[in-house]
């Protein structure tokens, strides 16, 4: 590899998330060889790697929306609650009406996008700080979802629709679980939208300096509203996969703490929380890294209850590495050592 | 009246709202004796742990920060204390001391990370949320009963407020902490530093105030408050549970904001937080009397939060003009 190429790679935002992912995969190669076993049953692929992709797809989808929101200098704490709302709407319509999936899915996604719109209006038009504006929906969104389902878990079993709804999470496409397909398609579409049009540039510009973007003629507020609506949409899709996965709308547990996972994926992926430049692929890798980490821990008998501990340590570690103040201190220390030599 | 519109308007609004809410409940449920000292005592006793958490949260928000880890620290504290007492035969007072030390140390570490390495507070405390919840499950992944005689004694210590109604020990802890907070925030140099830091960190730094020390101390104090809230919760539930306090940080933030404290920091009163806790409690009491689904109470809290933030916005805009 030429020197310029190496230099380019070194400065790539994808470097660190990829190194992290490689480290976890390497660890598995040595300590859990079964991690790489794949087998084909009834035309479908099975194995830990497929599991990571399947379970990670919700995280990937949420990370897409969260990346764009964070790129505009915001954050969306309500994605977990919006997931619950979308699942609740879908379950209610499936059980209470005779509507088919082609009508139910748009309704559920529409509800999620309305929630995103509410966030966007509060942030962009009213001017409330994003943490707080989305906190409101985080608190009351779960209440809305619980109210929709009448405070109980709506089970989706033994009905005509259940098979088609089941396909969202339980189906397969090209031998892979269907959520993987959804995640891949959404990622490609989002990438196309932000990298082949000026949209990505506008988002970065709004995140870097809202006032300057406005003066330059960019509809900064409109862009902000748009990314929150998109984030709501992503949460809606994730909510449908989640509800289909457990065949129920469990509003108390659906999407709980997923906002934190999504923020984690974005931060690990190399997008700064201060907004501006973003990397969608980094976030996707971040989400997969998180899922690989979790799956690895589960194979070592770490219960899902205690899994948050390593998660927290990784998130703080990554933040420290990204922190100017931390790097300065460490860097200066190593420089001093060099000087003594 | 000009002093009222600026400084005390949010506080006055909160007070009026509390009176209105309580009066509404009293009128609608007069046959069920809503307007009684029992209900008032319940407002304090049942929400003592929320109140203690919210007081800690108030000081963090006043300093311009935020702490999302409080609910997890409460969960950790309850299971830590219950396991120490039930499985290791440690005296509750010793367990409390350990728990308070652990909570304070935890807050201190988060404060140091936030201050020394300039990390965003919401991210560090988010990590803290994960970590403390995980640690709670490491200790034990199921609920543990507390049947120590000391707890029976503590639950017998009550403060009669007339008419047979009485405040629990946890409620007294809450009120004592409230008194302490008022003194610390309004009558000490440290309190002034907290307000100055929340008002404008840069200015506080230029004025020569000990910004770093204050900032770290604020998170340590909040860690202490969270574990104290955990203790109050063990008194109330007589058990420890690693799942306790889930999403309580959001209730705490809501209560602080409804109490008139500006989320941007620098403006607010702990007295407002007391009013916020009472409003929160009253909404849940009305829900209880009306036999409404609890999702409606959650929605009401969310709506109130929104209304108060909008009010803050309007007041803030006026100040700028």
Coordinates of N, CA and C in Angstrom, one line a residue, chain B residues 54-204:
Chain B
X54 N -35.0 14.1 43.3 CA -35.2 15.4 42.6 C -34.4 16.5 43.2
X55 N -34.2 16.4 44.5 CA -33.4 17.5 45.2 C -32.0 17.4 44.6
X56 N -31.4 16.2 44.6 CA -30.1 16.1 44.0 C -30.0 16.5 42.6
X57 N -31.1 16.1 41.8 CA -31.1 16.5 40.4 C -31.2 18.0 40.3
X58 N -31.9 18.7 41.2 CA -32.0 20.2 41.1 C -30.6 20.8 41.2
X59 N -29.8 20.4 42.1 CA -28.5 21.0 42.2 C -27.6 20.8 41.0
X60 N -27.8 19.6 40.3 CA -27.0 19.3 39.1 C -27.5 20.2 38.0
X61 N -28.9 20.3 37.8 CA -29.4 21.1 36.8 C -29.1 22.6 37.0
X62 N -29.2 23.0 38.2 CA -28.8 24.4 38.5 C -27.4 24.7 38.1
X63 N -26.5 23.7 38.2 CA -25.1 24.0 37.8 C -24.9 23.9 36.3
X64 N -26.0 23.6 35.6 CA -26.0 23.5 34.1 C -25.7 22.1 33.6
X65 N -25.8 21.1 34.5 CA -25.5 19.8 34.0 C -26.7 18.9 34.0
X66 N -26.5 17.6 33.9 CA -27.7 16.7 33.9 C -27.1 15.3 34.4
X67 N -27.9 14.6 35.1 CA -27.4 13.2 35.5 C -28.5 12.2 35.2
X68 N -28.2 11.3 34.3 CA -29.2 10.3 33.9 C -29.1 9.0 34.7
X69 N -28.1 8.9 35.6 CA -27.8 7.7 36.2 C -28.5 7.4 37.5
X70 N -29.3 8.4 38.0 CA -29.9 8.3 39.3 C -30.8 7.1 39.5
X71 N -31.6 6.8 38.6 CA -32.5 5.7 38.7 C -31.7 4.4 38.9
X72 N -30.7 4.2 38.2 CA -29.9 3.0 38.3 C -29.2 2.9 39.7
X73 N -28.7 4.1 40.1 CA -28.0 4.1 41.4 C -29.0 3.8 42.5
X74 N -30.2 4.2 42.4 CA -31.2 3.8 43.4 C -31.4 2.3 43.3
X75 N -31.6 1.7 42.1 CA -31.7 0.3 42.0 C -30.6 -0.5 42.7
X76 N -29.4 0.0 42.4 CA -28.2 -0.6 42.9 C -28.2 -0.5 44.5
X77 N -28.5 0.7 45.0 CA -28.5 0.9 46.4 C -29.5 -0.1 47.1
X78 N -30.7 -0.2 46.6 CA -31.7 -1.1 47.3 C -31.2 -2.5 47.3
X79 N -30.7 -3.1 46.2 CA -30.3 -4.5 46.2 C -29.0 -4.7 47.1
X80 N -28.2 -3.6 47.0 CA -26.9 -3.7 47.8 C -27.2 -3.8 49.3
X81 N -28.1 -2.9 49.8 CA -28.5 -2.9 51.2 C -29.2 -4.2 51.6
X82 N -30.2 -4.5 50.7 CA -31.0 -5.7 51.1 C -30.1 -7.0 51.2
X83 N -29.1 -7.1 50.2 CA -28.2 -8.3 50.3 C -27.3 -8.2 51.5
X84 N -26.8 -7.1 51.8 CA -25.9 -6.9 52.9 C -26.6 -7.3 54.2
X85 N -27.9 -6.9 54.3 CA -28.6 -7.2 55.5 C -29.1 -8.7 55.6
X86 N -29.6 -9.1 54.5 CA -30.2 -10.5 54.5 C -29.2 -11.6 54.4
X87 N -28.2 -11.4 53.5 CA -27.2 -12.5 53.2 C -26.0 -12.4 54.1
X88 N -25.6 -11.2 54.5 CA -24.3 -11.1 55.2 C -24.5 -10.6 56.6
X89 N -25.8 -10.5 57.1 CA -26.1 -10.1 58.5 C -25.4 -8.8 58.9
X90 N -25.3 -7.9 58.0 CA -24.7 -6.6 58.4 C -25.8 -5.7 58.9
X91 N -25.4 -4.9 59.9 CA -26.4 -4.0 60.5 C -26.9 -3.0 59.5
X92 N -28.2 -2.7 59.4 CA -28.6 -1.8 58.4 C -27.9 -0.4 58.4
X93 N -27.5 0.1 59.6 CA -26.8 1.4 59.6 C -25.5 1.3 58.9
X94 N -24.8 0.1 59.1 CA -23.5 -0.1 58.4 C -23.7 -0.2 56.9
X95 N -24.8 -0.9 56.5 CA -25.1 -1.1 55.1 C -25.4 0.3 54.5
X96 N -26.2 1.1 55.2 CA -26.5 2.5 54.7 C -25.2 3.3 54.5
X97 N -24.3 3.2 55.5 CA -23.0 4.0 55.3 C -22.3 3.5 54.1
X98 N -22.2 2.2 53.9 CA -21.5 1.7 52.7 C -22.1 2.2 51.4
X99 N -23.5 2.1 51.4 CA -24.2 2.5 50.2 C -24.0 4.0 49.9
X100 N -24.1 4.8 51.0 CA -23.9 6.3 50.7 C -22.5 6.6 50.2
X101 N -21.6 5.8 50.8 CA -20.2 6.1 50.3 C -20.0 5.7 48.9
X102 N -20.6 4.5 48.5 CA -20.5 4.0 47.1 C -21.2 5.0 46.2
X103 N -22.4 5.4 46.6 CA -23.1 6.4 45.7 C -22.3 7.7 45.5
X104 N -21.8 8.2 46.6 CA -21.0 9.4 46.5 C -19.8 9.3 45.6
X105 N -19.1 8.1 45.8 CA -17.9 7.9 45.0 C -18.2 7.7 43.6
X106 N -19.3 7.1 43.3 CA -19.8 6.9 41.9 C -20.0 8.3 41.2
X107 N -20.8 9.2 42.0 CA -21.0 10.5 41.4 C -19.7 11.3 41.2
X108 N -18.8 11.1 42.2 CA -17.5 11.8 42.1 C -16.7 11.4 40.9
X109 N -16.7 10.1 40.6 CA -16.0 9.6 39.4 C -16.6 10.2 38.1
X110 N -17.9 10.2 38.1 CA -18.6 10.7 36.9 C -18.3 12.2 36.8
X111 N -18.3 12.9 37.9 CA -18.0 14.4 37.9 C -16.6 14.6 37.4
X112 N -15.6 13.8 37.8 CA -14.2 13.9 37.4 C -14.1 13.7 35.9
X113 N -14.8 12.7 35.4 CA -14.7 12.4 34.0 C -15.3 13.6 33.2
X114 N -16.4 14.1 33.7 CA -17.1 15.2 33.0 C -16.2 16.5 33.0
X115 N -15.6 16.8 34.2 CA -14.9 18.0 34.3 C -13.5 17.9 33.7
X116 N -12.8 16.9 34.1 CA -11.3 16.8 33.7 C -11.2 16.6 32.2
X117 N -12.1 15.7 31.6 CA -11.9 15.4 30.2 C -12.9 16.0 29.3
X118 N -13.7 17.0 29.8 CA -14.6 17.7 29.0 C -15.6 16.8 28.2
X119 N -16.0 15.8 28.9 CA -17.0 14.9 28.2 C -18.4 15.4 28.4
X120 N -19.3 15.2 27.5 CA -20.7 15.7 27.7 C -21.3 15.0 28.9
X121 N -21.9 15.7 29.8 CA -22.5 15.2 31.1 C -23.5 14.1 30.8
X122 N -24.3 14.3 29.7 CA -25.4 13.3 29.5 C -24.9 12.0 29.0
X123 N -23.7 12.0 28.3 CA -23.1 10.8 27.9 C -22.4 10.0 29.0
X124 N -21.7 10.7 29.8 CA -21.0 10.1 30.9 C -22.0 9.5 31.9
X125 N -23.1 10.2 32.2 CA -24.1 9.7 33.1 C -24.9 8.6 32.5
X126 N -25.0 8.6 31.2 CA -25.6 7.5 30.4 C -24.8 6.3 30.6
X127 N -23.5 6.4 30.5 CA -22.6 5.3 30.8 C -22.8 4.8 32.3
X128 N -23.0 5.8 33.2 CA -23.2 5.5 34.6 C -24.5 4.8 34.8
X129 N -25.5 5.1 34.0 CA -26.8 4.5 34.0 C -26.7 3.0 33.7
X130 N -26.0 2.7 32.6 CA -25.7 1.3 32.2 C -25.0 0.5 33.3
X131 N -23.9 1.2 33.8 CA -22.9 0.6 34.7 C -23.6 0.2 36.0
X132 N -24.3 1.2 36.6 CA -24.9 1.0 37.9 C -26.0 -0.1 37.8
X133 N -26.8 -0.1 36.7 CA -27.8 -1.1 36.6 C -27.2 -2.5 36.5
X134 N -26.2 -2.6 35.7 CA -25.5 -3.9 35.5 C -24.9 -4.3 36.9
X135 N -24.3 -3.4 37.6 CA -23.8 -3.8 38.9 C -24.9 -4.3 39.9
X136 N -26.1 -3.7 39.8 CA -27.2 -4.1 40.6 C -27.5 -5.6 40.3
X137 N -27.5 -5.9 39.0 CA -27.8 -7.3 38.7 C -26.6 -8.3 39.0
X138 N -25.4 -7.7 39.1 CA -24.3 -8.6 39.5 C -24.5 -9.0 40.9
X139 N -24.9 -8.1 41.8 CA -25.2 -8.4 43.2 C -26.2 -9.5 43.3
X140 N -27.3 -9.3 42.7 CA -28.4 -10.3 42.7 C -29.4 -10.0 41.6
X141 N -29.9 -11.0 41.0 CA -30.9 -10.7 39.9 C -32.3 -10.9 40.3
X142 N -32.6 -10.9 41.6 CA -33.9 -11.0 42.1 C -34.2 -10.2 43.3
X143 N -35.4 -10.0 43.6 CA -35.8 -9.1 44.7 C -35.5 -9.8 46.1
X144 N -35.0 -9.0 47.0 CA -34.6 -9.6 48.4 C -35.4 -8.9 49.4
X145 N -36.1 -9.6 50.3 CA -36.8 -9.0 51.4 C -35.9 -8.5 52.5
X146 N -36.3 -7.5 53.2 CA -35.6 -7.0 54.3 C -36.5 -7.2 55.6
X147 N -36.0 -8.1 56.5 CA -36.9 -8.3 57.6 C -36.1 -8.1 58.9
X148 N -35.2 -7.1 58.8 CA -34.4 -6.8 60.0 C -35.2 -6.0 61.0
X149 N -35.1 -6.3 62.3 CA -35.9 -5.5 63.3 C -35.6 -4.0 63.2
X150 N -34.4 -3.6 62.8 CA -34.1 -2.2 62.7 C -35.1 -1.5 61.8
X151 N -35.4 -2.2 60.7 CA -36.4 -1.6 59.7 C -37.7 -1.4 60.3
X152 N -38.1 -2.4 61.2 CA -39.4 -2.3 61.8 C -39.4 -1.1 62.8
X153 N -38.3 -0.9 63.5 CA -38.2 0.3 64.4 C -38.2 1.6 63.6
X154 N -37.5 1.6 62.4 CA -37.5 2.8 61.6 C -38.8 3.1 61.1
X155 N -39.6 2.1 60.7 CA -40.9 2.4 60.2 C -41.9 2.8 61.3
X156 N -41.5 2.6 62.5 CA -42.4 3.0 63.6 C -42.1 4.5 63.9
X157 N -41.0 5.0 63.5 CA -40.7 6.4 63.8 C -41.5 7.3 62.8
X158 N -42.5 7.9 63.3 CA -43.4 8.7 62.4 C -43.6 10.0 63.1
X159 N -44.0 11.0 62.2 CA -44.3 12.3 62.7 C -45.8 12.6 62.5
X160 N -46.6 12.6 63.6 CA -48.0 12.9 63.4 C -48.2 14.3 63.0
X161 N -49.1 14.5 62.0 CA -49.4 15.8 61.5 C -50.8 16.2 61.7
X162 N -51.5 15.4 62.6 CA -52.8 15.7 63.0 C -53.8 14.9 62.3
X163 N -54.9 14.6 62.9 CA -56.0 13.9 62.3 C -55.6 12.4 62.1
X164 N -54.6 11.9 62.8 CA -54.3 10.5 62.7 C -53.3 10.3 61.5
X165 N -53.1 11.3 60.7 CA -52.1 11.1 59.6 C -50.7 11.4 60.1
X166 N -49.8 10.6 59.5 CA -48.4 10.8 60.0 C -47.4 10.7 58.8
X167 N -46.3 11.4 59.0 CA -45.2 11.4 58.0 C -44.3 10.2 58.3
X168 N -43.9 9.5 57.3 CA -43.0 8.3 57.5 C -41.6 8.9 57.8
X169 N -40.7 8.0 58.2 CA -39.3 8.4 58.4 C -38.6 8.8 57.1
X170 N -39.0 8.1 56.0 CA -38.4 8.5 54.7 C -38.9 10.0 54.3
X171 N -40.1 10.3 54.6 CA -40.6 11.6 54.4 C -39.8 12.7 55.2
X172 N -39.5 12.3 56.4 CA -38.7 13.2 57.3 C -37.3 13.4 56.7
X173 N -36.8 12.3 56.2 CA -35.5 12.4 55.5 C -35.5 13.4 54.4
X174 N -36.6 13.3 53.6 CA -36.8 14.2 52.4 C -36.8 15.6 52.9
X175 N -37.7 15.9 53.9 CA -37.8 17.3 54.4 C -36.5 17.8 55.0
X176 N -35.8 16.9 55.7 CA -34.5 17.3 56.3 C -33.5 17.7 55.2
X177 N -33.5 16.9 54.1 CA -32.6 17.1 53.0 C -33.0 18.4 52.3
X178 N -34.3 18.7 52.2 CA -34.8 19.9 51.6 C -34.3 21.1 52.4
X179 N -34.4 21.0 53.8 CA -33.9 22.1 54.6 C -32.4 22.3 54.4
X180 N -31.6 21.2 54.3 CA -30.2 21.3 54.1 C -29.9 21.9 52.8
X181 N -30.6 21.5 51.8 CA -30.3 22.0 50.4 C -30.6 23.6 50.4
X182 N -31.7 24.0 51.0 CA -32.0 25.4 51.0 C -30.8 26.2 51.6
X183 N -30.3 25.7 52.8 CA -29.2 26.4 53.4 C -28.0 26.4 52.5
X184 N -27.6 25.2 52.0 CA -26.4 25.1 51.2 C -26.5 26.0 49.9
X185 N -27.7 25.9 49.2 CA -27.8 26.7 48.0 C -27.9 28.2 48.1
X186 N -28.6 28.6 49.2 CA -28.9 30.0 49.3 C -28.0 30.8 50.3
X187 N -27.4 30.0 51.2 CA -26.6 30.7 52.3 C -25.2 30.4 52.3
X188 N -24.7 29.6 51.4 CA -23.2 29.3 51.4 C -22.5 29.8 50.1
X189 N -21.2 29.9 50.2 CA -20.4 30.3 49.1 C -20.6 29.2 48.0
X190 N -20.6 27.9 48.4 CA -20.7 26.8 47.5 C -22.0 27.0 46.6
X191 N -23.1 27.3 47.3 CA -24.4 27.5 46.6 C -24.3 28.6 45.6
X192 N -23.6 29.7 45.9 CA -23.5 30.8 45.0 C -22.7 30.3 43.8
X193 N -21.6 29.5 44.1 CA -20.8 29.0 43.0 C -21.6 28.2 42.0
X194 N -22.5 27.3 42.6 CA -23.4 26.5 41.7 C -24.2 27.3 40.8
X195 N -24.9 28.4 41.4 CA -25.7 29.2 40.5 C -24.9 29.9 39.5
X196 N -23.7 30.4 39.9 CA -22.8 31.1 38.9 C -22.4 30.2 37.8
X197 N -22.0 29.0 38.2 CA -21.6 28.0 37.2 C -22.7 27.7 36.2
X198 N -23.9 27.6 36.7 CA -25.0 27.3 35.8 C -25.4 28.5 35.0
X199 N -25.2 29.7 35.5 CA -25.5 30.9 34.8 C -24.6 31.1 33.6
X200 N -23.3 31.0 33.8 CA -22.4 31.1 32.7 C -21.0 30.6 33.2
X201 N -20.6 29.4 32.7 CA -19.4 28.8 33.1 C -18.2 29.7 32.9
X202 N -18.2 30.3 31.7 CA -17.0 31.1 31.3 C -16.9 32.3 32.2
X203 N -18.0 32.9 32.5 CA -17.9 34.1 33.4 C -17.5 33.6 34.8
X204 N -18.0 32.5 35.3 CA -17.7 32.0 36.6 C -16.2 31.8 36.7

